[in-house]
mmCIF file of C-alpha atoms in Angstrom:
data_model
loop_
_atom_site.group_PDB
_atom_site.id
_atom_site.type_symbol
_atom_site.label_atom_id
_atom_site.label_comp_id
_atom_site.label_asym_id
_atom_site.label_seq_id
_atom_site.Cartn_x
_atom_site.Cartn_y
_atom_site.Cartn_z
ATOM 1 C CA MET A 1 0.000 0.000 0.000
ATOM 2 C CA ALA A 2 2.963 2.291 0.532
ATOM 3 C CA GLY A 3 3.691 2.171 -3.195
ATOM 4 C CA VAL A 4 0.160 3.311 -4.010
ATOM 5 C CA ILE A 5 0.361 6.135 -1.469
ATOM 6 C CA ASP A 6 3.714 7.275 -2.848
ATOM 7 C CA ARG A 7 2.327 7.330 -6.392
ATOM 8 C CA ILE A 8 -0.736 9.366 -5.439
ATOM 9 C CA GLU A 9 0.950 11.681 -2.955
ATOM 10 C CA ARG A 10 2.911 14.394 -4.679
ATOM 11 C CA ALA A 11 6.571 14.514 -3.815
ATOM 12 C CA VAL A 12 7.598 17.428 -1.636
ATOM 13 C CA THR A 13 10.605 19.124 -3.117
ATOM 14 C CA GLY A 14 12.191 21.683 -0.936
ATOM 15 C CA MET A 15 14.783 22.351 1.622
ATOM 16 C CA GLY A 16 15.052 20.720 4.971
ATOM 17 C CA ARG A 17 14.974 17.218 6.233
ATOM 18 C CA PRO A 18 13.590 14.580 3.844
ATOM 19 C CA PRO A 19 10.272 13.035 4.893
ATOM 20 C CA VAL A 20 10.096 9.684 6.657
ATOM 21 C CA PRO A 21 9.427 6.902 4.117
ATOM 22 C CA THR A 22 5.789 5.902 3.785
ATOM 23 C CA THR A 23 6.619 2.279 4.574
ATOM 24 C CA SER A 24 7.986 3.333 7.971
ATOM 25 C CA VAL A 25 4.858 5.360 8.702
ATOM 26 C CA LEU A 26 2.599 2.434 7.792
ATOM 27 C CA GLU A 27 4.685 -0.012 9.843
ATOM 28 C CA THR A 28 4.422 2.326 12.834
ATOM 29 C CA LEU A 29 0.662 2.594 12.374
ATOM 30 C CA LEU A 30 0.359 -1.202 12.258
ATOM 31 C CA PHE A 31 2.592 -1.522 15.324
ATOM 32 C CA PHE A 32 0.465 1.028 17.189
ATOM 33 C CA ARG A 33 -2.728 -0.825 16.272
ATOM 34 C CA ARG A 34 -1.402 -4.340 16.849
ATOM 35 C CA GLU A 35 0.507 -3.823 20.100
ATOM 36 C CA GLY A 36 -1.879 -1.340 21.679
ATOM 37 C CA VAL A 37 0.853 0.948 23.008
ATOM 38 C CA GLN A 38 0.143 4.446 24.277
ATOM 39 C CA TRP A 39 0.366 7.183 21.662
ATOM 40 C CA ARG A 40 3.113 9.002 23.558
ATOM 41 C CA GLU A 41 5.154 5.800 23.884
ATOM 42 C CA LEU A 42 5.800 5.643 20.150
ATOM 43 C CA ARG A 43 9.482 6.422 19.879
ATOM 44 C CA ALA A 44 11.329 7.009 16.642
ATOM 45 C CA LEU A 45 13.432 4.008 15.676
ATOM 46 C CA PRO A 46 15.276 3.355 12.413
ATOM 47 C CA GLU A 47 12.356 1.231 11.180
ATOM 48 C CA ARG A 48 9.517 3.238 12.779
ATOM 49 C CA ALA A 49 8.317 6.825 12.848
ATOM 50 C CA SER A 50 7.699 8.862 16.001
ATOM 51 C CA ASP A 51 4.300 9.817 17.388
ATOM 52 C CA SER A 52 4.513 13.364 16.023
ATOM 53 C CA THR A 53 5.462 12.130 12.543
ATOM 54 C CA LEU A 54 2.617 9.624 12.549
ATOM 55 C CA ARG A 55 0.144 12.273 13.718
ATOM 56 C CA ARG A 56 1.372 14.772 11.100
ATOM 57 C CA ARG A 57 1.162 12.281 8.217
ATOM 58 C CA LEU A 58 -2.305 11.079 9.242
ATOM 59 C CA THR A 59 -3.463 14.706 9.403
ATOM 60 C CA GLU A 60 -2.004 15.402 5.945
ATOM 61 C CA TRP A 61 -3.620 12.286 4.508
ATOM 62 C CA GLY A 62 -6.942 13.210 6.106
ATOM 63 C CA THR A 63 -6.996 16.780 4.783
ATOM 64 C CA THR A 64 -6.143 15.695 1.235
ATOM 65 C CA ALA A 65 -8.485 12.647 1.288
ATOM 66 C CA LEU A 66 -5.514 10.530 0.285
ATOM 67 C CA LEU A 67 -6.767 7.321 1.877
ATOM 68 C CA ARG A 68 -10.049 7.545 -0.057
ATOM 69 C CA ARG A 69 -8.093 7.880 -3.283
ATOM 70 C CA VAL A 70 -5.864 4.942 -2.325
ATOM 71 C CA HIS A 71 -8.983 2.888 -1.621
ATOM 72 C CA ALA A 72 -10.404 3.810 -5.041
ATOM 73 C CA VAL A 73 -7.139 2.822 -6.765
ATOM 74 C CA LEU A 74 -7.080 -0.538 -4.989
ATOM 75 C CA ILE A 75 -10.705 -1.207 -5.948
ATOM 76 C CA ARG A 76 -9.970 -0.349 -9.578
ATOM 77 C CA MET A 77 -7.027 -2.747 -9.519
ATOM 78 C CA VAL A 78 -9.141 -5.576 -8.153
ATOM 79 C CA ARG A 79 -12.064 -4.963 -10.495
ATOM 80 C CA SER A 80 -9.778 -4.821 -13.529
ATOM 81 C CA GLY A 81 -8.840 -8.443 -12.888
ATOM 82 C CA PRO A 82 -6.799 -10.523 -10.501
ATOM 83 C CA GLU A 83 -3.801 -10.551 -12.829
ATOM 84 C CA ALA A 84 -3.561 -6.761 -12.839
ATOM 85 C CA ALA A 85 -3.930 -6.616 -9.073
ATOM 86 C CA ALA A 86 -1.282 -9.266 -8.486
ATOM 87 C CA GLN A 87 1.346 -7.657 -10.723
ATOM 88 C CA GLY A 88 2.509 -4.943 -8.374
ATOM 89 C CA TRP A 89 1.095 -5.589 -4.936
ATOM 90 C CA ASP A 90 -0.549 -8.116 -2.696
ATOM 91 C CA VAL A 91 -4.132 -6.949 -2.347
ATOM 92 C CA VAL A 92 -6.536 -7.934 0.407
ATOM 93 C CA VAL A 93 -10.188 -7.495 -0.517
ATOM 94 C CA ASP A 94 -13.133 -7.525 1.826
ATOM 95 C CA SER A 95 -16.796 -7.838 0.936
ATOM 96 C CA CYS A 96 -17.430 -4.146 1.642
ATOM 97 C CA SER A 97 -15.391 -3.224 -1.426
ATOM 98 C CA VAL A 98 -16.162 -5.959 -3.929
ATOM 99 C CA ARG A 99 -19.436 -7.803 -4.240
ATOM 100 C CA ALA A 100 -19.173 -11.303 -2.829
ATOM 101 C CA LYS A 101 -20.676 -14.316 -4.553
ATOM 102 C CA ARG A 102 -23.737 -15.835 -3.008
ATOM 103 C CA GLY A 103 -23.201 -18.122 -0.062
ATOM 104 C CA ASN A 104 -22.807 -21.877 0.169
ATOM 105 C CA ARG A 105 -26.529 -22.567 0.582
ATOM 106 C CA TRP A 106 -27.284 -20.788 -2.696
ATOM 107 C CA LEU A 107 -24.635 -22.835 -4.523
ATOM 108 C CA CYS A 108 -25.947 -26.086 -3.036
ATOM 109 C CA PHE A 109 -29.490 -25.179 -4.080
ATOM 110 C CA ARG A 110 -28.374 -24.263 -7.595
ATOM 111 C CA GLU A 111 -26.382 -27.489 -8.039
ATOM 112 C CA GLY A 112 -29.086 -29.646 -6.487
ATOM 113 C CA ILE A 113 -26.947 -30.691 -3.525
ATOM 114 C CA GLN A 114 -28.928 -31.438 -0.392
ATOM 115 C CA PRO A 115 -26.841 -30.982 2.754
ATOM 116 C CA LEU A 116 -27.569 -33.760 5.223
ATOM 117 C CA ILE A 117 -27.058 -32.875 8.845
ATOM 118 C CA ARG A 118 -26.945 -35.905 11.109
ATOM 119 C CA LYS A 119 -28.039 -35.949 14.704
ATOM 120 C CA THR A 120 -25.609 -36.685 17.510
ATOM 121 C CA GLY A 121 -24.887 -40.393 17.818
ATOM 122 C CA GLN A 122 -25.740 -41.248 14.203
ATOM 123 C CA PRO A 123 -23.090 -42.465 11.754
ATOM 124 C CA HIS A 124 -21.958 -39.975 9.132
ATOM 125 C CA GLY A 125 -19.874 -40.100 5.979
ATOM 126 C CA SER A 126 -16.836 -38.091 6.976
ATOM 127 C CA ARG A 127 -13.555 -39.908 7.450
ATOM 128 C CA LEU A 128 -12.856 -38.268 10.763
ATOM 129 C CA GLY A 129 -14.831 -40.824 12.738
ATOM 130 C CA HIS A 130 -17.814 -43.065 12.503
ATOM 131 C CA ILE A 131 -20.089 -41.448 15.046
ATOM 132 C CA ARG A 132 -20.559 -37.788 15.669
#
């Protein structure tokens, strides 16, 4: 996702310190979410951004609606075909973004498959055991 953000976000050319790489900002955000640390405990490390950098970048992305544009790009990639989506990035898709196929019961009904649910103590056809 960092590659998509870097492509959409315009490069800042100017004087001063270069910005923290987007991959470091995203890794810090994932660390913050996964580990559940306090916001003020986020310290700048070589592979992670500090709390102020993370706050500043999230504010910038929020004011420019960058994450909405990234979401739209990812959806376009997925809808254009799985080959196009798999070329550059690994994409995770949830059912909120792309319409899911109908569930298992619909497929069984369409194919004429009747699911048979056995009661406890009756033999069944799985190879895991003879009696449920």
